[in-house]
Short mmCIF file of C-alpha atoms in Angstrom, two decimals:
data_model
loop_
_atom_site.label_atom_id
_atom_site.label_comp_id
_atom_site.label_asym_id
_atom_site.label_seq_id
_atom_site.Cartn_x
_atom_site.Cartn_y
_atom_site.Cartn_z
CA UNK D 16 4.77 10.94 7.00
CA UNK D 17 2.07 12.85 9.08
CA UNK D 18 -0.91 13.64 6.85
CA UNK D 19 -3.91 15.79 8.02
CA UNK D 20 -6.13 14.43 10.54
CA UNK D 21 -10.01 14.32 11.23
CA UNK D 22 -12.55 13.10 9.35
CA UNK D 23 -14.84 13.59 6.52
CA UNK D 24 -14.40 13.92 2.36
CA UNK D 25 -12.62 17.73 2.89
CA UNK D 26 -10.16 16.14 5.38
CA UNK D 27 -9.47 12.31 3.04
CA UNK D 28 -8.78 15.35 0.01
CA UNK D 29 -6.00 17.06 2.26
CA UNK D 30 -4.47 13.65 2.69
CA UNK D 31 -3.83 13.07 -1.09
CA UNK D 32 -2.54 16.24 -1.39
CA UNK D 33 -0.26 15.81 1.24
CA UNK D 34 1.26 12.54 -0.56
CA UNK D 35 0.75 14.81 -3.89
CA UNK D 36 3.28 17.02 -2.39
CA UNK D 37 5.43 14.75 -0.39
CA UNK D 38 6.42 12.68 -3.71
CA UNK D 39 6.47 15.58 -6.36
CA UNK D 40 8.89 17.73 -3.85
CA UNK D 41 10.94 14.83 -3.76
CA UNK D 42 11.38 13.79 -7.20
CA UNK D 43 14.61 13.96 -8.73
CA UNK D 44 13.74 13.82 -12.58
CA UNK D 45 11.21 16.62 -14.61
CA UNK D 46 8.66 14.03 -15.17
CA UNK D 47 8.81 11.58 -12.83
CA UNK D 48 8.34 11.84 -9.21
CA UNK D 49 9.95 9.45 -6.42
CA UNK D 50 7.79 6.80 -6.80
CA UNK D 51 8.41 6.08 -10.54
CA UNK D 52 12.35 6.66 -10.06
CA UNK D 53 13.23 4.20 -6.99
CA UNK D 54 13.35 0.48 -7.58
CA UNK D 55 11.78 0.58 -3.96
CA UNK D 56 9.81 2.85 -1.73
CA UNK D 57 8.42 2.87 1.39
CA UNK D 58 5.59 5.42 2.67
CA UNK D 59 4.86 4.97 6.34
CA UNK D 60 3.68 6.91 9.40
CA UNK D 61 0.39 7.94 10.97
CA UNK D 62 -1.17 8.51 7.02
CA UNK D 63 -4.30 9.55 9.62
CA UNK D 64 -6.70 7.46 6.78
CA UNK D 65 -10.03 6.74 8.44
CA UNK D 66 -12.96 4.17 8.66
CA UNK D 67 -15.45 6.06 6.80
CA UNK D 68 -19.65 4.70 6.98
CA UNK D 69 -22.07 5.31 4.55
CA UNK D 70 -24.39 7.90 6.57
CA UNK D 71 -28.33 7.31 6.42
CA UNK D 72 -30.72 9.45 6.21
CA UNK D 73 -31.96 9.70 10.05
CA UNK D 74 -28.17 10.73 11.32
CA UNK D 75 -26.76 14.18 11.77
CA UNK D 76 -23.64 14.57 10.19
CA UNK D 77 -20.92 16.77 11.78
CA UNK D 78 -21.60 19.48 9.60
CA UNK D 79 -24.87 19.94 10.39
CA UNK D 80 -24.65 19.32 14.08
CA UNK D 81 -22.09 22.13 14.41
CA UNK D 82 -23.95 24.70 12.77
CA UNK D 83 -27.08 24.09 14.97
CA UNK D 84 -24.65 24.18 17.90
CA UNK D 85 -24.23 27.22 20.28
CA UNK D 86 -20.74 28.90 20.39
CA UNK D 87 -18.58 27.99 23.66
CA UNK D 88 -15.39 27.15 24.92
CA UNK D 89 -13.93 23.45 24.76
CA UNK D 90 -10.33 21.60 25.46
CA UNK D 91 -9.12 20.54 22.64
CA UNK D 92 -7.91 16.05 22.54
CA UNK D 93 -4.47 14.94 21.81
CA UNK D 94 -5.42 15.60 17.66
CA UNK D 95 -6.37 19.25 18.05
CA UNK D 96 -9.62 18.64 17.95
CA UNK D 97 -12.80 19.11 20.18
CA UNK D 98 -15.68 17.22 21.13
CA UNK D 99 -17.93 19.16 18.73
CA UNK D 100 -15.87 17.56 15.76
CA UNK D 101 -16.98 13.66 17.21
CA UNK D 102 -18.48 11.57 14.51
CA UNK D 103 -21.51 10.32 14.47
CA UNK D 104 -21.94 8.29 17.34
CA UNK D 105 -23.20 5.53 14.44
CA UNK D 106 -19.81 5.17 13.09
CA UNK D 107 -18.14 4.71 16.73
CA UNK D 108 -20.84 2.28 17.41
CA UNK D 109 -20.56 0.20 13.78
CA UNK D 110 -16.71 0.15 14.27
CA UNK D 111 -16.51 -1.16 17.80
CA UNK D 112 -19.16 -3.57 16.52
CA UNK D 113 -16.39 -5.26 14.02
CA UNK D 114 -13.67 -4.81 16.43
CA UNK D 115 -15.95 -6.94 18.74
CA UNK D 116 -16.76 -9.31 16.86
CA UNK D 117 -13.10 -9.58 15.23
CA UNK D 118 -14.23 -8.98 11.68
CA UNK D 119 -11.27 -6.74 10.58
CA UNK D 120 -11.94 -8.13 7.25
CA UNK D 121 -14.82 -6.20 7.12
CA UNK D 122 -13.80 -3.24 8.99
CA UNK D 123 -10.59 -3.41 6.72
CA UNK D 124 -11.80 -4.30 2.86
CA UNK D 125 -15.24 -2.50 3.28
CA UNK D 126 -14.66 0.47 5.04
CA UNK D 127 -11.20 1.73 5.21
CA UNK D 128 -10.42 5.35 3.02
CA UNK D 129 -7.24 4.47 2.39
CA UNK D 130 -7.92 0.96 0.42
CA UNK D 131 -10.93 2.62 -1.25
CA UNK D 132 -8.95 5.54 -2.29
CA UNK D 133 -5.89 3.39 -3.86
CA UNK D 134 -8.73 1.36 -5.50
CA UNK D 135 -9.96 4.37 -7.24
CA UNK D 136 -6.52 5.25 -8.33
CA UNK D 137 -6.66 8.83 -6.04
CA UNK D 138 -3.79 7.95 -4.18
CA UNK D 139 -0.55 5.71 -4.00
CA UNK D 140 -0.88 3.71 -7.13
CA UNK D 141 0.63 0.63 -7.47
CA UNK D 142 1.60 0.56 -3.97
CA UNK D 143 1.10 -2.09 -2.24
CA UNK D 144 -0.03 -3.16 1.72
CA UNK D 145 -0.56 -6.07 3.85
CA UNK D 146 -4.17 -6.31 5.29
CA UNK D 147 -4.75 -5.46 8.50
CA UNK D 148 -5.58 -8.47 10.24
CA UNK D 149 -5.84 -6.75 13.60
CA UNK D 150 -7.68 -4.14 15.95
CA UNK D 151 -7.56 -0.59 14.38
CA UNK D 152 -4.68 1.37 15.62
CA UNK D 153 -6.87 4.56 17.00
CA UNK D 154 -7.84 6.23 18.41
CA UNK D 155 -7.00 4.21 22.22
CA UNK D 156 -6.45 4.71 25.60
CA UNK D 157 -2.97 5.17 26.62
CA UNK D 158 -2.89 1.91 28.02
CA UNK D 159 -1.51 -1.64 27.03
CA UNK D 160 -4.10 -3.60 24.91
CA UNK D 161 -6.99 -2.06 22.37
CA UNK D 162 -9.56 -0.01 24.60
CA UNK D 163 -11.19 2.94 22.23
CA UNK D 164 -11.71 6.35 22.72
CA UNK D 165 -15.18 7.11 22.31
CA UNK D 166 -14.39 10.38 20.28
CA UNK D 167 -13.41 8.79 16.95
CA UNK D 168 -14.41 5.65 14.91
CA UNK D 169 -11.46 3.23 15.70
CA UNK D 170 -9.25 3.39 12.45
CA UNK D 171 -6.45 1.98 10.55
CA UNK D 172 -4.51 5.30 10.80
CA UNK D 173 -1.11 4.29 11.00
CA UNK D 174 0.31 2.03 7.93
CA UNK D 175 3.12 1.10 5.98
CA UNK D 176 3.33 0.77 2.15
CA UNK D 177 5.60 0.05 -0.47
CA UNK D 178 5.96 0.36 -4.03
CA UNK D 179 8.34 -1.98 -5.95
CA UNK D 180 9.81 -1.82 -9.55
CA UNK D 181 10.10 -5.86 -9.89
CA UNK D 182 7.98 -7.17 -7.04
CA UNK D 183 9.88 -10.66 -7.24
CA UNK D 184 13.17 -8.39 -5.57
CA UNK D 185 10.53 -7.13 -2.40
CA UNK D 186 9.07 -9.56 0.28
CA UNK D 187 6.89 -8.70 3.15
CA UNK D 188 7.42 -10.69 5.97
CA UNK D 189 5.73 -9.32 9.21
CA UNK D 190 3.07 -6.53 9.49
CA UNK D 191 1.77 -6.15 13.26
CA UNK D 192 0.99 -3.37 15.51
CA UNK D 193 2.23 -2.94 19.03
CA UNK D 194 -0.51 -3.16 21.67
CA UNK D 195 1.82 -3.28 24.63
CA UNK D 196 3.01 0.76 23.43
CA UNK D 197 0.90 2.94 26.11
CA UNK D 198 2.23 6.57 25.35
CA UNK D 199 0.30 7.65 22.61
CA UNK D 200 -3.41 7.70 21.66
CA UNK D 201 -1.99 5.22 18.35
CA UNK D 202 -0.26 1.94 18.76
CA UNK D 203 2.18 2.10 17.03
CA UNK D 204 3.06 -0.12 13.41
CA UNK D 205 5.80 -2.17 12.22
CA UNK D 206 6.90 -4.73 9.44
CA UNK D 207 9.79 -7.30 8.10
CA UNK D 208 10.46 -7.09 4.47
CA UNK D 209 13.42 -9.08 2.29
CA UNK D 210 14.84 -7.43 -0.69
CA UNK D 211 17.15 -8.67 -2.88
CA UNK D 212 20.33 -6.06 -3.35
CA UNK D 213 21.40 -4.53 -6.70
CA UNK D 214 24.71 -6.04 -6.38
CA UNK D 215 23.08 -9.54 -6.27
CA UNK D 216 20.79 -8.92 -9.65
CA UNK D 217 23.52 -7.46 -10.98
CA UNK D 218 25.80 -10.78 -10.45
CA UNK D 219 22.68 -12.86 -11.42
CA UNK D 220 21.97 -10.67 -14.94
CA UNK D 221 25.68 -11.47 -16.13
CA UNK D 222 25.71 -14.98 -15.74
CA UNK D 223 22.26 -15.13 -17.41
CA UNK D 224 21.82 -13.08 -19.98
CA UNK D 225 24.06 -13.33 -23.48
CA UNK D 226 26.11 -10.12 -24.39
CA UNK D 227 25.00 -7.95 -27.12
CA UNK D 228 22.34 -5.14 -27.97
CA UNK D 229 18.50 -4.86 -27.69
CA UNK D 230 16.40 -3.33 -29.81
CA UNK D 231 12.55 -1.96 -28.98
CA UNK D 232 10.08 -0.63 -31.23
CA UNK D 233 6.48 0.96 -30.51
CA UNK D 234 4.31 1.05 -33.25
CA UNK D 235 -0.04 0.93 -33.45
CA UNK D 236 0.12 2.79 -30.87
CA UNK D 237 -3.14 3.98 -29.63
CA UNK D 238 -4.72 5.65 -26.52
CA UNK D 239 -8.50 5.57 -25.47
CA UNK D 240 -10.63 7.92 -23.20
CA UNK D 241 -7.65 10.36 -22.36
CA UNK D 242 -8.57 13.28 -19.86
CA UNK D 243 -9.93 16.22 -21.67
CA UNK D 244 -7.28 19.48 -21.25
CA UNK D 245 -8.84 22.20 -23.53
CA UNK D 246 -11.87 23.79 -22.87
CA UNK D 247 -13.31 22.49 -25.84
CA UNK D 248 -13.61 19.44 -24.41
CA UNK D 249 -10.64 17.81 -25.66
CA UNK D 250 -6.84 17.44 -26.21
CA UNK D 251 -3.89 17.35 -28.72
CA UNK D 252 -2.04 14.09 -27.41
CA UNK D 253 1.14 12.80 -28.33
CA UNK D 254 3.29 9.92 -26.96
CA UNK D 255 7.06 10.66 -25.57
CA UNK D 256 9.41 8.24 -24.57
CA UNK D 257 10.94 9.45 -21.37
CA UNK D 258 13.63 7.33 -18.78
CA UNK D 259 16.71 8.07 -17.00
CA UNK D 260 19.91 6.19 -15.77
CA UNK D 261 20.55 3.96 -18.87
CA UNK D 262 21.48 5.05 -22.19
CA UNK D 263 20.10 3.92 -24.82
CA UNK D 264 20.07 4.36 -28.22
CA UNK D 265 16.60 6.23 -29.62
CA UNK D 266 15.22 7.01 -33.56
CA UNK D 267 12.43 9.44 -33.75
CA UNK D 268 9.67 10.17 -36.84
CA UNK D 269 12.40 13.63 -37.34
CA UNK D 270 15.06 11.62 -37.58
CA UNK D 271 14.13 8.04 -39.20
CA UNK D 272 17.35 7.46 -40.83
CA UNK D 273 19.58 8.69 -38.05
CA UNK D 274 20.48 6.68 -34.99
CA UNK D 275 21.30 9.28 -31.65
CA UNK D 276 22.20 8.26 -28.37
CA UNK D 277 20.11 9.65 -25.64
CA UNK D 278 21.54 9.79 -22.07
CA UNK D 279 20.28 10.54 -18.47
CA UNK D 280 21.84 14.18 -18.56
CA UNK D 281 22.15 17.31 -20.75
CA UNK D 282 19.84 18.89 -23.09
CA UNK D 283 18.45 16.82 -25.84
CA UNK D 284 14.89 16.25 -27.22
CA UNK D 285 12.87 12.88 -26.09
CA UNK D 286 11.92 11.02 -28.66
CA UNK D 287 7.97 11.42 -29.38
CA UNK D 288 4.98 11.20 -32.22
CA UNK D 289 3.92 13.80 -34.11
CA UNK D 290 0.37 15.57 -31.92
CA UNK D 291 -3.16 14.77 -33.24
CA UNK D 292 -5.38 17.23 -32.89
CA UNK D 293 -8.66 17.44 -31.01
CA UNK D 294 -9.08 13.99 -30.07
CA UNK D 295 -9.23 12.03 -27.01
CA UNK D 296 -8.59 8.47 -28.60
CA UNK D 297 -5.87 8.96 -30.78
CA UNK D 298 -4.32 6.05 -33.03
CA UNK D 299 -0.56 6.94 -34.08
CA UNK D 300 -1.33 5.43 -37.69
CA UNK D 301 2.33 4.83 -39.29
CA UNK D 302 4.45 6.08 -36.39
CA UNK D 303 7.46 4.17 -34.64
CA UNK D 304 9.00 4.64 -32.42
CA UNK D 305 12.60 2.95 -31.39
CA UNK D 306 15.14 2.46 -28.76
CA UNK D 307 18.29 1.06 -28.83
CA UNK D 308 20.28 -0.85 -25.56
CA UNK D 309 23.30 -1.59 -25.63
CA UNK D 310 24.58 -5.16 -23.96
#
């Protein structure tokens, strides 16, 4: 992926969008998208995520600095952008400071938008990353070895994450960058990861597991401190049992004394509570639901 560039909170909010849009356009079921339906996925590419200060009260933010600016003509650099859109020189200077002293702990755990944003849950959750445990990957001379461009903060643009069903099947191995690449203004990223095959599990799950039929039930079920969706400052939740690619076996409250089989395709009705209304910590007193697998 190639997400928007430059810097700021406008530009971090186009980025999770983009990845909003990437995995919803891709999705392959009505209510999941492609991260929830893989048993592995990978996001990678310049994700353009920057090192992002706290700014005090005595620097000029890029905002200000460009309205207070005259109007004239300037080359854009190799991002489409123009020296008018620099950063404070603050951040530059706090960055190379880290990179200098080798504290890409720091640099990494403290400041980075990407690992703040996942932290939040606004982006990519439950994905997973190595740390970066080297120089930021931009914005450099085109040149072997880290030397920075004093335009931009130096910054762990370019990354590589993964999101794993059973993270016992997914190993990373190696996670490096390339400083010896000397064509592009990023060095460029890559990584070593084992994962164990379907056919493998699958071998491993028959010799294992005795033959015969599961059964699951939900009951006291209960949610707390649900998003409000009505503008009275509420919601009507229920609870729906969704899935796809195994069939199962499923009993609902409107059909207690009826067992139904429920498959990955054609039209049928997912098994779900009855709604409560106007609440936003509901407590499913009395309901079950059940599912049914068959070994």
């Amino acid at each position: 992926a190639h997400l928007a560039a430059h810097e700021g909170a406008p530009h971090y909010a186009a980025r999770c969008d983009n990845l909003d849009e990437i995995l919803n356009g891709a999705k392959n079921h009505a209510y999941y998208d492609v991260a929830l339906s893989s048993h592995h996925l990978f996001v990678l590419g310049d994700l353009n995520f920057r090192t992002r200060f706290a700014v005090h009260r005595n620097e000029t933010t890029t905002t200000q600095r460009k309205s207070s600016s005259t109007t004239k003509t300037v080359q854009p650099d190799d991002n489409g952008t123009n020296d008018d859109d620099k950063e404070p020189p603050s951040s530059v200077d706090r960055a190379l400071a880290l990179v200098e002293q080798q504290d890409y702990k720091k640099l990494y755990y403290q400041h980075d938008e990407l690992i703040a944003g996942i932290a939040k849950g606004e982006l990519l959750v439950d994905f997973d990353t190595l740390p970066c445990n080297f120089p930021p990957t931009f914005k450099v001379l085109r040149e072997k070895g880290f030397h920075y461009k004093p335009q931009r903060t130096p910054s762990y643009t370019d990354r590589i994450l993964y999101r794993s069903a059973n993270k016992q099947y997914l190993k990373p191995l190696a996670y490096e960058p390339c400083p010896d690449f000397a064509t592009s203004d990023h060095k460029p990223l890559r990584g070593a990861y084992a994962i164990t095959p379907n056919a493998v599990l699958t071998r491993q799950f028959r010799q294992t597991e005795p033959p015969g039929s599961y059964r699951i039930a939900f009951s006291q079920m209960a949610c707390r401190n649900l998003p409000a969706l009505d503008v009275t400052g509420t919601s009507d939740p229920y609870i729906m049992l969704t899935w796809e690619f195994v069939d199962v076996l499923a009993t609902d409250r409107e059909h207690k004394n009826l067992l139904m089989r429920w498959t990955s395709s054609g039209d049928r009705k997912w098994p779900k509570t009855q709604f409560l209304s106007r609440t936003l910590n509901p407590t499913f007193t009395g309901e079950e639901l059940e599912l049914s697998i068959n070994g």
